[in-house]
């Protein structure tokens, strides 16, 4: 057997062993690094995150997408035609998008969330009063999306201190280790 053919067969075996699976609400990606030949495993949490600071660094706006039913509001009504069991078999889960507005200052502030776009779109118009060193969370935007995503395009708008902020970017899915490092054991 030629060396080229052996390399092709080895490559195909490596690709077939690579993959993604969901276990315990997490996404696990595993395979072999083609450069080093070493196996790897990445455990993704059910959380995506994108952060932004206001110009004066008083507001920390943290958009969080949570996969699964953990953050679906109790009174939320899914369309009657939705078959959750079929969705899960197809790799689809609830995507709950919320924006956490954190007041990092020693003074109370007021801001107004305007819109959020992720797996769907939601508009807001109610001002939020946020005491010093506290946070407020927008009402949830609930959608259905893939459980296998590792990043998603998002955007949101809010008004604070006479300025409209438009934030957009790619929210990466946090690994289990990233969540532990940033927020402690989970």
Short mmCIF file of N, CA and C in Angstrom, two decimals:
data_model
loop_
_atom_site.label_atom_id
_atom_site.label_comp_id
_atom_site.label_asym_id
_atom_site.label_seq_id
_atom_site.Cartn_x
_atom_site.Cartn_y
_atom_site.Cartn_z
N UNK A 1 0.85 -1.17 0.00
CA UNK A 1 0.00 0.00 0.00
C UNK A 1 0.90 1.23 0.00
N UNK A 2 0.59 2.21 -0.87
CA UNK A 2 1.43 3.40 -0.98
C UNK A 2 1.28 4.28 0.26
N UNK A 3 2.29 5.10 0.49
CA UNK A 3 2.28 6.02 1.64
C UNK A 3 1.13 7.01 1.51
N UNK A 4 0.85 7.49 0.31
CA UNK A 4 -0.25 8.44 0.10
C UNK A 4 -1.58 7.80 0.48
N UNK A 5 -1.77 6.56 0.06
CA UNK A 5 -3.03 5.86 0.37
C UNK A 5 -3.17 5.65 1.88
N UNK A 6 -2.04 5.27 2.55
CA UNK A 6 -2.07 5.09 4.01
C UNK A 6 -2.46 6.39 4.70
N UNK A 7 -1.89 7.52 4.25
CA UNK A 7 -2.21 8.82 4.85
C UNK A 7 -3.68 9.17 4.65
N UNK A 8 -4.21 8.87 3.46
CA UNK A 8 -5.63 9.15 3.19
C UNK A 8 -6.53 8.32 4.11
N UNK A 9 -6.20 7.04 4.27
CA UNK A 9 -6.99 6.17 5.13
C UNK A 9 -6.92 6.64 6.57
N UNK A 10 -5.71 7.01 7.03
CA UNK A 10 -5.56 7.53 8.39
C UNK A 10 -6.38 8.80 8.57
N UNK A 11 -6.36 9.67 7.57
CA UNK A 11 -7.14 10.91 7.64
C UNK A 11 -8.62 10.64 7.74
N UNK A 12 -9.12 9.69 6.95
CA UNK A 12 -10.54 9.34 6.99
C UNK A 12 -10.94 8.74 8.34
N UNK A 13 -10.07 7.90 8.89
CA UNK A 13 -10.36 7.33 10.22
C UNK A 13 -10.42 8.44 11.26
N UNK A 14 -9.48 9.39 11.20
CA UNK A 14 -9.48 10.51 12.15
C UNK A 14 -10.75 11.32 12.03
N UNK A 15 -11.17 11.60 10.79
CA UNK A 15 -12.39 12.36 10.60
C UNK A 15 -13.61 11.62 11.12
N UNK A 16 -13.64 10.32 10.93
CA UNK A 16 -14.81 9.56 11.39
C UNK A 16 -14.86 9.49 12.91
N UNK A 17 -13.71 9.58 13.57
CA UNK A 17 -13.70 9.56 15.02
C UNK A 17 -14.00 10.93 15.60
N UNK A 18 -13.78 11.99 14.83
CA UNK A 18 -14.09 13.34 15.28
C UNK A 18 -15.59 13.50 15.27
N UNK A 19 -16.07 14.41 16.09
CA UNK A 19 -17.50 14.64 16.03
C UNK A 19 -18.00 15.45 17.19
N UNK A 20 -19.29 15.63 17.15
CA UNK A 20 -19.95 16.36 18.22
C UNK A 20 -21.05 15.48 18.77
N UNK A 21 -21.26 15.59 20.04
CA UNK A 21 -22.35 14.87 20.68
C UNK A 21 -22.85 15.72 21.83
N UNK A 22 -24.07 15.51 22.19
CA UNK A 22 -24.59 16.21 23.36
C UNK A 22 -24.73 15.21 24.49
N UNK A 23 -24.25 15.62 25.66
CA UNK A 23 -24.37 14.79 26.86
C UNK A 23 -24.69 15.72 28.02
N UNK A 24 -25.65 15.35 28.82
CA UNK A 24 -25.96 16.11 30.03
C UNK A 24 -26.18 17.59 29.73
N UNK A 25 -26.82 17.93 28.61
CA UNK A 25 -27.08 19.32 28.27
C UNK A 25 -25.87 20.06 27.77
N UNK A 26 -24.78 19.40 27.62
CA UNK A 26 -23.56 20.03 27.14
C UNK A 26 -23.28 19.53 25.73
N UNK A 27 -22.47 20.27 25.01
CA UNK A 27 -22.01 19.84 23.69
C UNK A 27 -20.57 19.42 23.86
N UNK A 28 -20.25 18.23 23.38
CA UNK A 28 -18.89 17.72 23.49
C UNK A 28 -18.35 17.52 22.08
N UNK A 29 -17.24 18.17 21.82
CA UNK A 29 -16.56 18.01 20.54
C UNK A 29 -15.26 17.27 20.80
N UNK A 30 -15.01 16.24 20.03
CA UNK A 30 -13.78 15.48 20.24
C UNK A 30 -13.21 15.04 18.90
N UNK A 31 -11.95 14.75 18.91
CA UNK A 31 -11.30 14.31 17.69
C UNK A 31 -9.80 14.22 17.91
N UNK A 32 -9.09 14.17 16.81
CA UNK A 32 -7.63 14.15 16.84
C UNK A 32 -7.11 15.37 16.12
N UNK A 33 -6.14 16.04 16.73
CA UNK A 33 -5.50 17.19 16.12
C UNK A 33 -4.63 16.67 14.97
N UNK A 34 -4.89 17.10 13.72
CA UNK A 34 -4.12 16.58 12.60
C UNK A 34 -2.64 16.97 12.65
N UNK A 35 -2.32 18.06 13.32
CA UNK A 35 -0.92 18.50 13.40
C UNK A 35 -0.12 17.69 14.41
N UNK A 36 -0.74 17.39 15.55
CA UNK A 36 -0.01 16.70 16.62
C UNK A 36 -0.36 15.23 16.73
N UNK A 37 -1.52 14.84 16.19
CA UNK A 37 -1.97 13.46 16.33
C UNK A 37 -2.58 13.16 17.68
N UNK A 38 -2.62 14.15 18.58
CA UNK A 38 -3.17 13.94 19.92
C UNK A 38 -4.68 14.14 19.90
N UNK A 39 -5.34 13.37 20.73
CA UNK A 39 -6.79 13.50 20.82
C UNK A 39 -7.14 14.70 21.70
N UNK A 40 -8.32 15.24 21.47
CA UNK A 40 -8.79 16.38 22.27
C UNK A 40 -10.28 16.22 22.53
N UNK A 41 -10.73 16.91 23.56
CA UNK A 41 -12.16 16.96 23.87
C UNK A 41 -12.46 18.36 24.38
N UNK A 42 -13.46 18.99 23.79
CA UNK A 42 -13.92 20.31 24.23
C UNK A 42 -15.34 20.15 24.73
N UNK A 43 -15.57 20.53 25.97
CA UNK A 43 -16.92 20.47 26.56
C UNK A 43 -17.49 21.88 26.59
N UNK A 44 -18.53 22.09 25.80
CA UNK A 44 -19.18 23.40 25.75
C UNK A 44 -20.34 23.45 26.73
N UNK A 45 -20.47 24.56 27.41
CA UNK A 45 -21.60 24.80 28.29
C UNK A 45 -22.81 25.18 27.43
N UNK A 46 -23.99 25.35 28.04
CA UNK A 46 -25.15 25.80 27.27
C UNK A 46 -25.25 27.33 27.19
N UNK A 47 -24.14 28.05 27.42
CA UNK A 47 -24.17 29.51 27.49
C UNK A 47 -23.30 30.17 26.42
N UNK A 48 -23.87 31.16 25.74
CA UNK A 48 -23.14 32.03 24.83
C UNK A 48 -23.09 33.40 25.51
N UNK A 49 -22.05 34.18 25.23
CA UNK A 49 -21.94 35.46 25.93
C UNK A 49 -21.22 36.49 25.07
N UNK A 50 -21.72 37.74 25.12
CA UNK A 50 -21.07 38.88 24.48
C UNK A 50 -21.21 40.06 25.43
N UNK A 51 -20.09 40.72 25.73
CA UNK A 51 -20.10 41.85 26.68
C UNK A 51 -19.69 43.14 26.00
N UNK A 52 -20.18 44.26 26.58
CA UNK A 52 -19.84 45.59 26.10
C UNK A 52 -19.90 46.55 27.28
N UNK A 53 -19.00 47.53 27.31
CA UNK A 53 -19.00 48.56 28.35
C UNK A 53 -19.44 49.89 27.74
N UNK A 54 -20.18 50.68 28.52
CA UNK A 54 -20.53 52.03 28.09
C UNK A 54 -19.25 52.87 28.03
N UNK A 55 -19.34 53.99 27.35
CA UNK A 55 -18.16 54.85 27.18
C UNK A 55 -17.53 55.26 28.51
N UNK A 56 -18.37 55.46 29.53
CA UNK A 56 -17.85 55.88 30.84
C UNK A 56 -17.54 54.69 31.76
N UNK A 57 -17.65 53.47 31.24
CA UNK A 57 -17.39 52.22 31.98
C UNK A 57 -18.32 52.00 33.17
N UNK A 58 -19.44 52.71 33.22
CA UNK A 58 -20.40 52.52 34.31
C UNK A 58 -21.29 51.32 34.04
N UNK A 59 -21.71 51.13 32.80
CA UNK A 59 -22.61 50.03 32.45
C UNK A 59 -21.82 48.90 31.81
N UNK A 60 -22.00 47.72 32.36
CA UNK A 60 -21.52 46.51 31.70
C UNK A 60 -22.76 45.82 31.16
N UNK A 61 -22.87 45.74 29.84
CA UNK A 61 -24.01 45.08 29.20
C UNK A 61 -23.54 43.70 28.77
N UNK A 62 -24.18 42.68 29.30
CA UNK A 62 -23.79 41.29 29.02
C UNK A 62 -24.97 40.55 28.39
N UNK A 63 -24.87 40.26 27.09
CA UNK A 63 -25.89 39.47 26.42
C UNK A 63 -25.56 38.01 26.67
N UNK A 64 -26.56 37.25 27.14
CA UNK A 64 -26.37 35.83 27.42
C UNK A 64 -27.46 35.05 26.69
N UNK A 65 -27.04 34.04 25.94
CA UNK A 65 -27.96 33.08 25.33
C UNK A 65 -27.80 31.79 26.11
N UNK A 66 -28.91 31.26 26.61
CA UNK A 66 -28.91 30.01 27.36
C UNK A 66 -29.68 28.97 26.55
N UNK A 67 -29.05 27.84 26.29
CA UNK A 67 -29.72 26.77 25.55
C UNK A 67 -30.45 25.85 26.51
N UNK A 68 -31.64 25.41 26.10
CA UNK A 68 -32.42 24.51 26.92
C UNK A 68 -33.50 25.26 27.68
N UNK A 69 -34.17 24.56 28.56
CA UNK A 69 -35.35 25.11 29.23
C UNK A 69 -35.04 25.89 30.51
N UNK A 70 -33.77 25.92 30.95
CA UNK A 70 -33.39 26.54 32.22
C UNK A 70 -33.93 27.96 32.40
N UNK A 71 -33.89 28.81 31.35
CA UNK A 71 -34.29 30.21 31.48
C UNK A 71 -35.59 30.55 30.76
N UNK A 72 -36.30 29.55 30.25
CA UNK A 72 -37.60 29.81 29.61
C UNK A 72 -38.56 30.26 30.70
N UNK A 73 -39.19 31.43 30.54
CA UNK A 73 -40.14 31.90 31.56
C UNK A 73 -41.27 30.89 31.77
N UNK A 74 -41.67 30.73 33.03
CA UNK A 74 -42.71 29.75 33.38
C UNK A 74 -44.01 29.97 32.62
N UNK A 75 -44.35 31.22 32.35
CA UNK A 75 -45.61 31.52 31.67
C UNK A 75 -45.47 31.58 30.15
N UNK A 76 -44.31 31.22 29.60
CA UNK A 76 -44.10 31.29 28.16
C UNK A 76 -44.90 30.19 27.46
N UNK A 77 -45.59 30.55 26.39
CA UNK A 77 -46.39 29.59 25.62
C UNK A 77 -45.73 29.37 24.27
N UNK A 78 -45.30 28.14 24.04
CA UNK A 78 -44.75 27.77 22.74
C UNK A 78 -45.91 27.57 21.77
N UNK A 79 -45.65 27.71 20.48
CA UNK A 79 -46.72 27.42 19.50
C UNK A 79 -47.23 26.00 19.69
N UNK A 80 -48.55 25.81 19.57
CA UNK A 80 -49.15 24.48 19.78
C UNK A 80 -48.58 23.45 18.83
N UNK A 81 -48.10 23.88 17.68
CA UNK A 81 -47.58 22.94 16.69
C UNK A 81 -46.18 22.42 17.05
N UNK A 82 -45.57 22.98 18.06
CA UNK A 82 -44.21 22.58 18.41
C UNK A 82 -44.19 21.21 19.06
N UNK A 83 -43.32 20.35 18.56
CA UNK A 83 -43.13 19.02 19.12
C UNK A 83 -41.72 19.00 19.70
N UNK A 84 -41.60 19.25 21.02
CA UNK A 84 -40.30 19.35 21.69
C UNK A 84 -39.47 18.08 21.54
N UNK A 85 -40.11 16.93 21.60
CA UNK A 85 -39.38 15.67 21.45
C UNK A 85 -38.75 15.56 20.06
N UNK A 86 -39.52 15.92 19.04
CA UNK A 86 -39.00 15.88 17.67
C UNK A 86 -37.88 16.91 17.50
N UNK A 87 -38.06 18.10 18.10
CA UNK A 87 -37.01 19.13 18.04
C UNK A 87 -35.71 18.59 18.60
N UNK A 88 -35.78 17.97 19.77
CA UNK A 88 -34.56 17.47 20.41
C UNK A 88 -33.89 16.37 19.58
N UNK A 89 -34.71 15.50 18.99
CA UNK A 89 -34.15 14.47 18.10
C UNK A 89 -33.44 15.10 16.91
N UNK A 90 -33.95 16.25 16.46
CA UNK A 90 -33.37 16.95 15.32
C UNK A 90 -32.23 17.89 15.74
N UNK A 91 -31.87 17.89 17.03
CA UNK A 91 -30.78 18.74 17.50
C UNK A 91 -31.18 20.17 17.78
N UNK A 92 -32.48 20.41 17.95
CA UNK A 92 -32.97 21.77 18.22
C UNK A 92 -33.35 21.90 19.70
N UNK A 93 -33.08 23.07 20.26
CA UNK A 93 -33.42 23.36 21.65
C UNK A 93 -33.89 24.81 21.77
N UNK A 94 -34.41 25.14 22.94
CA UNK A 94 -34.80 26.51 23.22
C UNK A 94 -33.54 27.38 23.30
N UNK A 95 -33.62 28.57 22.74
CA UNK A 95 -32.57 29.58 22.86
C UNK A 95 -33.21 30.74 23.61
N UNK A 96 -32.73 31.02 24.80
CA UNK A 96 -33.27 32.12 25.60
C UNK A 96 -32.20 33.21 25.67
N UNK A 97 -32.53 34.37 25.11
CA UNK A 97 -31.59 35.48 25.06
C UNK A 97 -32.03 36.56 26.04
N UNK A 98 -31.10 37.00 26.89
CA UNK A 98 -31.36 38.06 27.86
C UNK A 98 -30.15 38.98 27.89
N UNK A 99 -30.39 40.22 28.26
CA UNK A 99 -29.29 41.16 28.46
C UNK A 99 -29.25 41.52 29.93
N UNK A 100 -28.09 41.32 30.53
CA UNK A 100 -27.85 41.69 31.91
C UNK A 100 -27.18 43.06 31.89
N UNK A 101 -27.84 44.07 32.46
CA UNK A 101 -27.25 45.40 32.57
C UNK A 101 -26.75 45.57 33.99
N UNK A 102 -25.45 45.75 34.13
CA UNK A 102 -24.82 45.81 35.44
C UNK A 102 -24.31 47.23 35.68
N UNK A 103 -24.74 47.84 36.77
CA UNK A 103 -24.27 49.16 37.18
C UNK A 103 -23.02 48.96 38.02
N UNK A 104 -21.87 49.32 37.49
CA UNK A 104 -20.61 49.12 38.20
C UNK A 104 -20.22 50.30 39.08
N UNK A 105 -21.07 51.35 39.09
CA UNK A 105 -20.73 52.57 39.83
C UNK A 105 -21.31 52.57 41.25
N UNK A 106 -21.04 53.65 41.95
CA UNK A 106 -21.58 53.83 43.30
C UNK A 106 -22.82 54.71 43.31
N UNK A 107 -23.33 55.05 42.11
CA UNK A 107 -24.51 55.90 41.97
C UNK A 107 -25.59 55.15 41.20
N UNK A 108 -26.88 55.42 41.48
CA UNK A 108 -27.94 54.79 40.69
C UNK A 108 -27.91 55.33 39.26
N UNK A 109 -28.34 54.52 38.32
CA UNK A 109 -28.41 54.94 36.92
C UNK A 109 -29.75 54.53 36.33
N UNK A 110 -30.08 55.10 35.19
CA UNK A 110 -31.25 54.71 34.43
C UNK A 110 -30.82 54.49 32.99
N UNK A 111 -31.30 53.40 32.41
CA UNK A 111 -31.04 53.13 30.99
C UNK A 111 -32.29 52.51 30.40
N UNK A 112 -32.36 52.51 29.08
CA UNK A 112 -33.53 51.94 28.41
C UNK A 112 -33.08 50.93 27.35
N UNK A 113 -33.36 49.64 27.57
CA UNK A 113 -33.11 48.65 26.52
C UNK A 113 -34.03 48.95 25.34
N UNK A 114 -33.55 48.78 24.12
CA UNK A 114 -34.37 49.06 22.94
C UNK A 114 -34.70 47.81 22.13
N UNK A 115 -33.70 46.95 21.87
CA UNK A 115 -33.97 45.76 21.05
C UNK A 115 -32.86 44.74 21.25
N UNK A 116 -33.20 43.49 20.97
CA UNK A 116 -32.22 42.40 20.97
C UNK A 116 -32.55 41.50 19.78
N UNK A 117 -31.48 41.03 19.13
CA UNK A 117 -31.64 40.11 18.00
C UNK A 117 -30.67 38.95 18.20
N UNK A 118 -31.22 37.75 18.14
CA UNK A 118 -30.42 36.52 18.23
C UNK A 118 -31.20 35.50 17.41
N UNK A 119 -31.78 34.49 18.03
CA UNK A 119 -32.70 33.58 17.35
C UNK A 119 -34.08 34.23 17.44
N UNK A 120 -34.27 35.30 16.70
CA UNK A 120 -35.49 36.09 16.74
C UNK A 120 -35.16 37.53 17.08
N UNK A 121 -36.20 38.31 17.33
CA UNK A 121 -36.02 39.73 17.65
C UNK A 121 -37.08 40.12 18.69
N UNK A 122 -36.67 41.00 19.60
CA UNK A 122 -37.60 41.53 20.58
C UNK A 122 -37.27 43.00 20.81
N UNK A 123 -38.31 43.81 20.92
CA UNK A 123 -38.14 45.23 21.21
C UNK A 123 -38.54 45.52 22.65
N UNK A 124 -37.96 46.58 23.20
CA UNK A 124 -38.25 47.01 24.57
C UNK A 124 -38.48 48.51 24.55
N UNK A 125 -39.10 49.04 25.60
CA UNK A 125 -39.24 50.49 25.70
C UNK A 125 -39.33 50.99 27.13
N UNK A 126 -39.20 50.09 28.10
CA UNK A 126 -39.33 50.48 29.50
C UNK A 126 -37.95 50.80 30.10
N UNK A 127 -37.81 52.00 30.66
CA UNK A 127 -36.54 52.33 31.32
C UNK A 127 -36.30 51.42 32.53
N UNK A 128 -35.04 51.22 32.84
CA UNK A 128 -34.64 50.43 34.00
C UNK A 128 -33.86 51.31 34.94
N UNK A 129 -34.28 51.36 36.19
CA UNK A 129 -33.49 52.02 37.23
C UNK A 129 -32.63 50.94 37.87
N UNK A 130 -31.32 51.20 37.90
CA UNK A 130 -30.41 50.19 38.44
C UNK A 130 -29.63 50.79 39.60
N UNK A 131 -29.85 50.27 40.80
CA UNK A 131 -29.10 50.76 41.96
C UNK A 131 -27.60 50.48 41.81
N UNK A 132 -26.78 51.16 42.60
CA UNK A 132 -25.34 50.95 42.55
C UNK A 132 -24.98 49.47 42.77
N UNK A 133 -24.03 49.00 41.97
CA UNK A 133 -23.47 47.64 42.10
C UNK A 133 -24.52 46.53 41.98
N UNK A 134 -25.61 46.81 41.26
CA UNK A 134 -26.65 45.81 41.03
C UNK A 134 -26.88 45.63 39.55
N UNK A 135 -27.75 44.68 39.21
CA UNK A 135 -28.04 44.42 37.81
C UNK A 135 -29.52 44.29 37.59
N UNK A 136 -29.92 44.45 36.33
CA UNK A 136 -31.29 44.21 35.89
C UNK A 136 -31.20 43.39 34.61
N UNK A 137 -32.20 42.55 34.40
CA UNK A 137 -32.21 41.65 33.26
C UNK A 137 -33.43 41.96 32.40
N UNK A 138 -33.23 42.01 31.09
CA UNK A 138 -34.35 42.24 30.18
C UNK A 138 -35.27 41.02 30.16
N UNK A 139 -36.53 41.23 29.76
CA UNK A 139 -37.40 40.07 29.54
C UNK A 139 -36.77 39.16 28.47
N UNK A 140 -37.05 37.88 28.57
CA UNK A 140 -36.42 36.88 27.70
C UNK A 140 -36.97 36.92 26.28
N UNK A 141 -36.06 36.73 25.34
CA UNK A 141 -36.40 36.46 23.95
C UNK A 141 -36.24 34.95 23.78
N UNK A 142 -37.33 34.24 23.47
CA UNK A 142 -37.28 32.78 23.36
C UNK A 142 -37.39 32.39 21.89
N UNK A 143 -36.48 31.54 21.45
CA UNK A 143 -36.49 31.03 20.09
C UNK A 143 -36.08 29.56 20.11
N UNK A 144 -36.01 28.98 18.93
CA UNK A 144 -35.58 27.59 18.78
C UNK A 144 -34.39 27.61 17.83
N UNK A 145 -33.33 26.89 18.21
CA UNK A 145 -32.14 26.84 17.37
C UNK A 145 -31.36 25.57 17.60
N UNK A 146 -30.25 25.47 16.91
CA UNK A 146 -29.42 24.27 16.96
C UNK A 146 -28.68 24.13 18.28
N UNK A 147 -28.64 22.93 18.80
CA UNK A 147 -27.87 22.63 20.01
C UNK A 147 -26.39 22.46 19.68
N UNK A 148 -26.04 22.45 18.39
CA UNK A 148 -24.66 22.18 17.98
C UNK A 148 -23.88 23.44 17.65
N UNK A 149 -24.48 24.62 17.77
CA UNK A 149 -23.79 25.87 17.46
C UNK A 149 -22.69 26.16 18.49
N UNK A 150 -21.58 26.72 18.02
CA UNK A 150 -20.51 27.13 18.94
C UNK A 150 -20.30 28.64 18.92
N UNK A 151 -21.06 29.35 18.11
CA UNK A 151 -21.06 30.81 18.08
C UNK A 151 -22.32 31.25 17.36
N UNK A 152 -22.79 32.46 17.67
CA UNK A 152 -23.99 32.97 17.01
C UNK A 152 -23.88 34.48 16.85
N UNK A 153 -24.41 34.99 15.75
CA UNK A 153 -24.45 36.43 15.53
C UNK A 153 -25.57 37.03 16.36
N UNK A 154 -25.27 38.11 17.08
CA UNK A 154 -26.25 38.77 17.93
C UNK A 154 -26.07 40.28 17.82
N UNK A 155 -27.11 41.00 18.23
CA UNK A 155 -26.98 42.46 18.36
C UNK A 155 -28.02 42.93 19.36
N UNK A 156 -27.73 44.09 19.96
CA UNK A 156 -28.69 44.70 20.85
C UNK A 156 -28.45 46.20 20.92
N UNK A 157 -29.49 46.93 21.33
CA UNK A 157 -29.43 48.38 21.42
C UNK A 157 -29.97 48.81 22.77
N UNK A 158 -29.36 49.88 23.30
CA UNK A 158 -29.88 50.48 24.52
C UNK A 158 -29.48 51.94 24.58
N UNK A 159 -30.22 52.71 25.37
CA UNK A 159 -29.92 54.13 25.57
C UNK A 159 -29.45 54.33 27.00
N UNK A 160 -28.38 55.10 27.13
CA UNK A 160 -27.84 55.40 28.46
C UNK A 160 -27.10 56.73 28.38
N UNK A 161 -27.33 57.60 29.34
CA UNK A 161 -26.65 58.90 29.47
C UNK A 161 -26.71 59.70 28.17
N UNK A 162 -27.89 59.71 27.54
CA UNK A 162 -28.08 60.52 26.33
C UNK A 162 -27.49 59.93 25.07
N UNK A 163 -27.03 58.70 25.11
CA UNK A 163 -26.43 58.08 23.93
C UNK A 163 -27.12 56.75 23.63
N UNK A 164 -27.27 56.46 22.34
CA UNK A 164 -27.78 55.15 21.93
C UNK A 164 -26.60 54.27 21.59
N UNK A 165 -26.55 53.12 22.21
CA UNK A 165 -25.49 52.14 21.96
C UNK A 165 -26.03 51.03 21.08
N UNK A 166 -25.30 50.72 20.02
CA UNK A 166 -25.64 49.58 19.16
C UNK A 166 -24.47 48.61 19.28
N UNK A 167 -24.76 47.41 19.75
CA UNK A 167 -23.73 46.40 19.97
C UNK A 167 -24.04 45.22 19.08
N UNK A 168 -23.07 44.79 18.29
CA UNK A 168 -23.27 43.58 17.51
C UNK A 168 -21.96 42.83 17.41
N UNK A 169 -22.09 41.54 17.27
CA UNK A 169 -20.91 40.71 17.18
C UNK A 169 -21.28 39.24 17.20
N UNK A 170 -20.27 38.44 17.34
CA UNK A 170 -20.44 36.99 17.40
C UNK A 170 -20.28 36.58 18.86
N UNK A 171 -21.33 36.02 19.43
CA UNK A 171 -21.27 35.54 20.81
C UNK A 171 -20.77 34.10 20.78
N UNK A 172 -19.59 33.85 21.35
CA UNK A 172 -19.09 32.47 21.36
C UNK A 172 -19.77 31.66 22.46
N UNK A 173 -19.88 30.37 22.20
CA UNK A 173 -20.39 29.45 23.23
C UNK A 173 -19.25 29.20 24.20
N UNK A 174 -19.52 29.40 25.47
CA UNK A 174 -18.47 29.24 26.48
C UNK A 174 -18.23 27.76 26.76
N UNK A 175 -16.98 27.42 26.96
CA UNK A 175 -16.68 26.05 27.37
C UNK A 175 -16.99 25.92 28.86
N UNK A 176 -17.08 24.69 29.32
CA UNK A 176 -17.33 24.44 30.74
C UNK A 176 -16.20 25.07 31.57
N UNK A 177 -14.97 24.95 31.10
CA UNK A 177 -13.84 25.53 31.83
C UNK A 177 -13.92 27.05 31.89
N UNK A 178 -14.33 27.70 30.81
CA UNK A 178 -14.48 29.15 30.82
C UNK A 178 -15.53 29.59 31.84
N UNK A 179 -16.64 28.87 31.91
CA UNK A 179 -17.69 29.20 32.88
C UNK A 179 -17.15 29.05 34.30
N UNK A 180 -16.43 27.95 34.57
CA UNK A 180 -15.85 27.73 35.91
C UNK A 180 -14.86 28.82 36.27
N UNK A 181 -14.01 29.20 35.32
CA UNK A 181 -13.01 30.23 35.58
C UNK A 181 -13.67 31.59 35.85
N UNK A 182 -14.68 31.94 35.07
CA UNK A 182 -15.30 33.26 35.18
C UNK A 182 -16.30 33.34 36.34
N UNK A 183 -17.08 32.29 36.55
CA UNK A 183 -18.17 32.35 37.52
C UNK A 183 -18.07 31.37 38.67
N UNK A 184 -17.04 30.55 38.70
CA UNK A 184 -16.92 29.55 39.74
C UNK A 184 -17.55 28.24 39.31
N UNK A 185 -17.54 27.27 40.16
CA UNK A 185 -18.05 25.94 39.83
C UNK A 185 -19.51 26.01 39.49
N UNK A 186 -19.93 25.26 38.49
CA UNK A 186 -21.32 25.27 38.05
C UNK A 186 -21.75 23.88 37.76
#
